[in-house]
């Protein structure tokens, strides 16, 4: 399905989770910040946001974790996908208009790659891999991070790529790995092609807003732009790329699963409320890095600011309804449980 041009609609694509583990506060910070922006676009500017979120439900990490747990990658991915959705609901993050799983769009991914090959922007190798030919896009690659192609870059000894910066569109399957048939043999999609395909299926050759963490700007979003503009033969595929800052732990170290320094959303919400976390996110620009709310003692300044906002709302509503101060105070204390 695709949406026709409507200036009251805002088309937004969000990189969703790779579903192999519980979501942590770094993920939460990004999704909450963009949820606040979405609400501003809708409630302040009166635009309807049509939002698609891609779910990466096949990936090296998913396969590795499934093997460790002796379950199928599909079962693992479905469990953590639902777990992620419950976490977002707990944080009061509005759901997207539609979730789209990679594994349910494999034929469309293959067709996307075939067109890139046919137009000379991609090539298949004897090993069954397919890569985007970065030199076919020379002069236009690197819009987000000004990446330059170095013809003198050395290749890895065992690589079947033509150029160091060429990136995978289709990955040949390893033995006993979840895979699909394709014109190049059994395999599965590369990471970047998933989002390009899913977004293009819904929005076609034009996207208003693309969101994700700052770590996705390169190479993920950079490669998405390259693929989509080559596929659609357009000058500009996406209008705005919004990247949220990292959540930092102990100075400038980002919270991440690979560093094993994360706090899950579930553990956090055992001690703090969703509203406190949303206020914590609201206290800085979406691109700004944030300290771990555990380090900031969230119950102090954030709680006070949240309480002042609640008081302001109650007083405004009381005035509009013509409540007496006494009645307002009774309703407020009842609401707060005092």
Coordinates of C-alpha atoms in Angstrom, one line a residue:
X1 CA 0.0 0.0 0.0
X2 CA 1.1 3.6 -0.6
X3 CA -0.4 6.9 0.5
X4 CA -1.2 9.7 -1.9
X5 CA 0.2 13.2 -1.4
X6 CA -1.7 15.0 1.3
X7 CA -0.2 18.1 3.0
X8 CA -2.1 17.3 6.2
X9 CA -0.3 14.0 6.4
X10 CA 3.2 13.5 7.7
X11 CA 4.9 10.3 6.6
X12 CA 7.4 9.0 9.2
X13 CA 9.5 5.9 9.3
X14 CA 11.1 4.7 12.5
X15 CA 13.8 2.1 12.8
X16 CA 12.4 -0.4 15.2
X17 CA 14.2 -2.9 17.5
X18 CA 16.2 -5.9 16.6
X19 CA 14.3 -8.3 18.8
X20 CA 16.7 -10.6 20.6
X21 CA 16.7 -9.2 24.1
X22 CA 14.8 -6.8 26.5
X23 CA 14.8 -3.1 25.6
X24 CA 16.9 -0.8 27.8
X25 CA 16.7 2.9 28.9
X26 CA 18.8 4.0 25.9
X27 CA 16.2 2.7 23.6
X28 CA 13.4 4.2 25.8
X29 CA 15.0 7.6 25.7
X30 CA 15.0 7.6 21.9
X31 CA 11.4 6.4 21.5
X32 CA 10.0 8.7 24.2
X33 CA 11.7 11.8 22.7
X34 CA 10.3 11.0 19.2
X35 CA 6.9 10.3 20.7
X36 CA 6.9 13.8 22.2
X37 CA 7.8 15.2 18.8
X38 CA 5.0 13.2 17.2
X39 CA 2.5 14.5 19.7
X40 CA 3.6 18.1 19.1
X41 CA 3.2 17.6 15.3
X42 CA -0.3 16.2 15.9
X43 CA -1.7 18.4 18.7
X44 CA 0.0 21.7 18.0
X45 CA 0.4 21.7 14.2
X46 CA -2.7 19.7 13.5
X47 CA -1.1 17.2 11.2
X48 CA -1.8 13.5 11.1
X49 CA 1.3 11.3 11.4
X50 CA 1.3 8.1 9.4
X51 CA 4.1 6.1 11.1
X52 CA 5.7 2.9 10.0
X53 CA 8.0 1.0 12.3
X54 CA 10.2 -1.8 10.9
X55 CA 10.9 -4.8 13.1
X56 CA 14.2 -6.6 12.5
X57 CA 13.2 -10.1 13.2
X58 CA 16.1 -11.9 11.5
X59 CA 19.7 -10.9 12.2
X60 CA 23.0 -12.4 13.3
X61 CA 22.3 -11.5 16.9
X62 CA 18.9 -13.2 16.8
X63 CA 20.3 -16.3 15.3
X64 CA 23.1 -16.5 17.8
X65 CA 20.8 -15.9 20.8
X66 CA 18.3 -18.5 19.5
X67 CA 21.0 -21.1 19.1
X68 CA 22.2 -20.4 22.7
X69 CA 18.7 -20.8 24.0
X70 CA 18.0 -23.8 21.7
X71 CA 14.8 -22.3 20.3
X72 CA 13.9 -21.1 16.8
X73 CA 14.8 -17.6 15.7
X74 CA 11.1 -17.0 14.9
X75 CA 10.0 -17.9 18.5
X76 CA 12.8 -15.7 20.0
X77 CA 11.9 -12.8 17.8
X78 CA 8.2 -13.0 18.5
X79 CA 8.7 -13.1 22.2
X80 CA 10.9 -10.0 22.4
X81 CA 8.8 -8.2 19.8
X82 CA 5.8 -8.5 22.2
X83 CA 8.1 -7.6 25.1
X84 CA 9.2 -4.4 23.4
X85 CA 5.6 -3.4 22.6
X86 CA 4.6 -3.9 26.3
X87 CA 7.5 -1.7 27.3
X88 CA 6.5 1.1 24.9
X89 CA 2.9 0.9 26.2
X90 CA 4.2 1.2 29.8
X91 CA 6.1 4.3 28.8
X92 CA 3.0 5.8 27.2
X93 CA 4.6 5.8 23.7
X94 CA 1.9 5.9 21.0
X95 CA 2.1 2.8 18.7
X96 CA 3.0 3.3 15.1
X97 CA 0.2 3.2 12.4
X98 CA 1.7 -0.2 11.4
X99 CA 4.4 -2.5 12.4
X100 CA 6.2 -4.3 9.6
X101 CA 8.4 -7.4 10.1
X102 CA 11.3 -8.1 7.8
X103 CA 10.5 -11.8 7.5
X104 CA 7.0 -11.0 6.2
X105 CA 8.4 -8.9 3.3
X106 CA 11.3 -11.1 1.9
X107 CA 9.8 -11.3 -1.7
X108 CA 9.7 -7.4 -1.7
X109 CA 13.2 -7.2 -0.5
X110 CA 14.4 -9.5 -3.2
X111 CA 12.6 -7.5 -5.9
X112 CA 14.1 -4.3 -4.5
X113 CA 17.6 -5.8 -4.8
X114 CA 16.9 -7.2 -8.3
X115 CA 16.1 -3.7 -9.5
X116 CA 19.3 -2.3 -8.1
X117 CA 21.3 -5.1 -9.8
X118 CA 19.5 -4.5 -13.1
X119 CA 20.2 -0.7 -13.0
X120 CA 23.9 -1.3 -12.4
X121 CA 24.0 -0.2 -8.8
X122 CA 24.6 -3.6 -7.3
X123 CA 26.4 -6.9 -8.1
X124 CA 26.2 -10.5 -7.1
X125 CA 29.3 -12.5 -6.3
X126 CA 30.2 -16.2 -6.8
X127 CA 29.7 -16.7 -3.0
X128 CA 26.0 -15.8 -3.3
X129 CA 26.3 -12.4 -1.7
X130 CA 24.9 -9.2 -3.3
X131 CA 26.5 -5.8 -2.6
X132 CA 25.6 -2.2 -3.4
X133 CA 28.3 -0.8 -5.7
X134 CA 29.3 2.4 -4.0
X135 CA 31.3 3.7 -7.0
X136 CA 28.1 3.6 -9.1
X137 CA 26.9 6.4 -6.7
X138 CA 30.1 8.3 -6.6
X139 CA 29.6 12.0 -5.9
X140 CA 26.2 11.4 -4.1
X141 CA 27.2 9.1 -1.3
X142 CA 27.7 10.6 2.2
X143 CA 24.8 13.1 2.5
X144 CA 24.5 12.8 6.3
X145 CA 28.1 12.3 7.4
X146 CA 30.1 13.5 4.3
X147 CA 31.7 10.2 3.7
X148 CA 34.2 10.1 0.9
X149 CA 35.1 7.2 -1.3
X150 CA 38.9 6.4 -1.0
X151 CA 40.0 4.4 -4.1
X152 CA 43.2 3.4 -2.2
X153 CA 41.4 1.7 0.7
X154 CA 42.7 -1.8 1.2
X155 CA 40.3 -4.7 1.0
X156 CA 40.1 -7.5 3.6
X157 CA 41.9 -10.6 2.3
X158 CA 38.9 -12.9 2.3
X159 CA 36.3 -10.3 1.1
X160 CA 34.4 -10.7 -2.1
X161 CA 33.4 -7.0 -2.3
X162 CA 34.7 -4.8 -5.2
X163 CA 35.3 -1.8 -2.8
X164 CA 35.8 -1.5 0.9
X165 CA 32.6 0.6 1.4
X166 CA 30.3 -1.6 -0.7
X167 CA 27.7 -2.9 1.7
X168 CA 25.6 -6.1 1.7
X169 CA 22.1 -6.2 0.3
X170 CA 21.8 -10.0 0.4
X171 CA 23.9 -12.4 2.6
X172 CA 24.5 -16.0 1.5
X173 CA 23.3 -18.4 4.2
X174 CA 25.6 -20.2 6.5
X175 CA 24.9 -23.9 7.2
X176 CA 21.8 -24.6 9.2
X177 CA 20.8 -21.0 9.3
X178 CA 17.3 -19.6 8.7
X179 CA 17.2 -18.5 5.0
X180 CA 15.1 -17.9 1.9
X181 CA 15.5 -18.9 -1.8
X182 CA 16.6 -16.1 -4.1
X183 CA 18.1 -15.6 -7.6
X184 CA 21.5 -15.7 -5.9
X185 CA 21.0 -18.8 -3.8
X186 CA 19.7 -19.3 -0.3
X187 CA 20.3 -16.4 2.1
X188 CA 18.8 -13.5 3.9
X189 CA 18.6 -9.7 3.7
X190 CA 21.4 -7.3 4.7
X191 CA 20.5 -4.9 7.5
X192 CA 20.1 -1.6 5.5
X193 CA 18.0 -3.0 2.7
X194 CA 15.2 -4.0 5.1
X195 CA 14.3 -0.5 6.1
X196 CA 14.6 0.9 2.5
X197 CA 12.2 -1.8 1.2
X198 CA 9.6 -1.5 4.0
X199 CA 9.6 2.3 3.9
X200 CA 9.3 2.3 0.1
X201 CA 6.4 -0.2 0.1
X202 CA 4.3 2.2 2.2
X203 CA 5.5 5.7 1.2
X204 CA 7.0 5.2 -2.2
X205 CA 9.8 7.6 -3.3
X206 CA 9.1 10.3 -0.8
X207 CA 9.5 10.3 3.0
X208 CA 9.0 13.2 5.3
X209 CA 10.7 12.1 8.5
X210 CA 13.0 9.3 9.4
X211 CA 13.9 8.8 13.1
X212 CA 16.5 6.7 15.0
X213 CA 19.4 7.0 17.4
X214 CA 22.5 8.9 16.4
X215 CA 24.5 5.7 16.1
X216 CA 22.2 4.8 13.1
X217 CA 23.2 7.9 11.1
X218 CA 26.2 6.0 9.6
X219 CA 26.3 3.6 8.1
X220 CA 22.6 2.6 8.4
X221 CA 20.7 5.7 7.4
X222 CA 23.5 6.8 5.0
X223 CA 23.1 3.5 3.1
X224 CA 19.3 3.7 3.2
X225 CA 19.4 7.0 1.4
X226 CA 21.8 5.6 -1.2
X227 CA 19.7 2.6 -1.8
X228 CA 16.4 4.4 -2.0
X229 CA 17.6 7.2 -4.3
X230 CA 19.2 4.7 -6.6
X231 CA 16.1 2.6 -6.6
X232 CA 13.6 5.4 -7.1
X233 CA 16.0 7.4 -9.3
X234 CA 15.1 10.6 -7.3
X235 CA 17.3 13.5 -6.1
X236 CA 16.0 13.4 -2.5
X237 CA 14.2 10.5 -0.8
X238 CA 13.9 11.8 2.8
X239 CA 13.3 15.3 3.9
X240 CA 14.4 15.1 7.6
X241 CA 16.5 12.6 9.5
X242 CA 16.1 13.1 13.2
X243 CA 18.7 11.4 15.4
X244 CA 18.4 11.2 19.2
X245 CA 21.5 11.5 21.4
X246 CA 22.9 8.7 23.4
X247 CA 22.0 8.0 27.0
X248 CA 25.3 8.2 28.9
X249 CA 26.5 6.1 31.8
X250 CA 29.4 7.5 33.9
X251 CA 30.4 10.5 31.8
X252 CA 30.4 10.0 28.1
X253 CA 30.1 6.2 27.8
X254 CA 26.9 5.3 26.1
X255 CA 24.4 2.8 27.5
X256 CA 24.4 -0.3 25.2
X257 CA 24.0 -4.0 25.3
X258 CA 27.4 -4.6 23.8
X259 CA 29.0 -2.8 26.8
X260 CA 26.7 -4.6 29.3
X261 CA 26.1 -1.3 31.2
X262 CA 22.4 -1.1 30.6
X263 CA 19.3 -0.9 32.7
X264 CA 16.1 -2.5 31.3
X265 CA 12.9 -0.5 31.0
X266 CA 11.2 -3.0 33.3
X267 CA 13.8 -2.7 36.1
X268 CA 13.6 1.1 35.8
X269 CA 9.8 1.2 36.1
X270 CA 10.0 -0.7 39.3
X271 CA 11.4 2.4 41.0
X272 CA 10.2 5.3 38.9
X273 CA 7.0 6.2 37.0
X274 CA 6.6 6.6 33.2
X275 CA 5.7 10.3 33.7
X276 CA 9.0 10.9 35.5
X277 CA 11.0 9.4 32.7
X278 CA 9.1 11.4 30.1
X279 CA 9.8 14.6 32.0
X280 CA 13.5 13.5 32.2
X281 CA 13.5 13.2 28.4
X282 CA 11.7 16.5 27.9
X283 CA 14.3 18.4 29.9
X284 CA 16.7 18.5 27.0
X285 CA 16.7 18.7 23.2
X286 CA 16.1 15.4 21.4
X287 CA 19.7 15.4 19.9
X288 CA 21.3 16.0 23.3
X289 CA 23.1 13.2 25.1
X290 CA 21.6 12.5 28.6
X291 CA 23.0 11.1 31.8
X292 CA 21.5 7.9 33.1
X293 CA 18.4 8.9 35.1
X294 CA 19.7 6.6 37.9
X295 CA 22.7 8.8 38.2
X296 CA 20.5 12.0 38.3
X297 CA 18.4 10.8 41.2
X298 CA 15.2 11.1 39.2
X299 CA 13.0 11.5 42.2
X300 CA 14.4 15.0 42.9
X301 CA 14.3 17.8 40.3
X302 CA 12.3 15.8 37.8
X303 CA 9.6 14.9 40.3
X304 CA 9.4 18.6 41.4
X305 CA 9.1 19.8 37.8
X306 CA 6.4 17.2 37.1
X307 CA 4.5 18.2 40.1
X308 CA 4.6 21.9 39.1
X309 CA 3.3 21.0 35.7
X310 CA 0.5 19.0 37.2
X311 CA -0.5 21.9 39.5
X312 CA -0.5 24.3 36.5
X313 CA -2.8 22.0 34.6
X314 CA -5.2 21.5 37.5
X315 CA -5.4 25.2 38.2
X316 CA -6.1 26.0 34.5
X317 CA -8.8 23.4 34.4
X318 CA -10.3 24.6 37.6
X319 CA -10.4 28.2 36.4
X320 CA -12.1 27.1 33.1
X321 CA -14.7 25.1 35.0
X322 CA -15.3 27.9 37.5
X323 CA -14.3 25.7 40.5
X324 CA -13.7 27.4 43.8
X325 CA -10.2 27.2 45.3
X326 CA -11.5 24.9 48.0
X327 CA -13.1 22.5 45.5
X328 CA -9.9 22.7 43.3
X329 CA -7.8 21.8 46.3
X330 CA -10.0 18.8 47.3
X331 CA -9.9 17.4 43.7
X332 CA -6.1 18.0 43.4
X333 CA -5.3 16.3 46.8
X334 CA -7.6 13.4 45.9
X335 CA -5.8 13.0 42.5
X336 CA -2.4 13.0 44.1
X337 CA -3.4 10.6 46.9
X338 CA -2.6 13.0 49.7

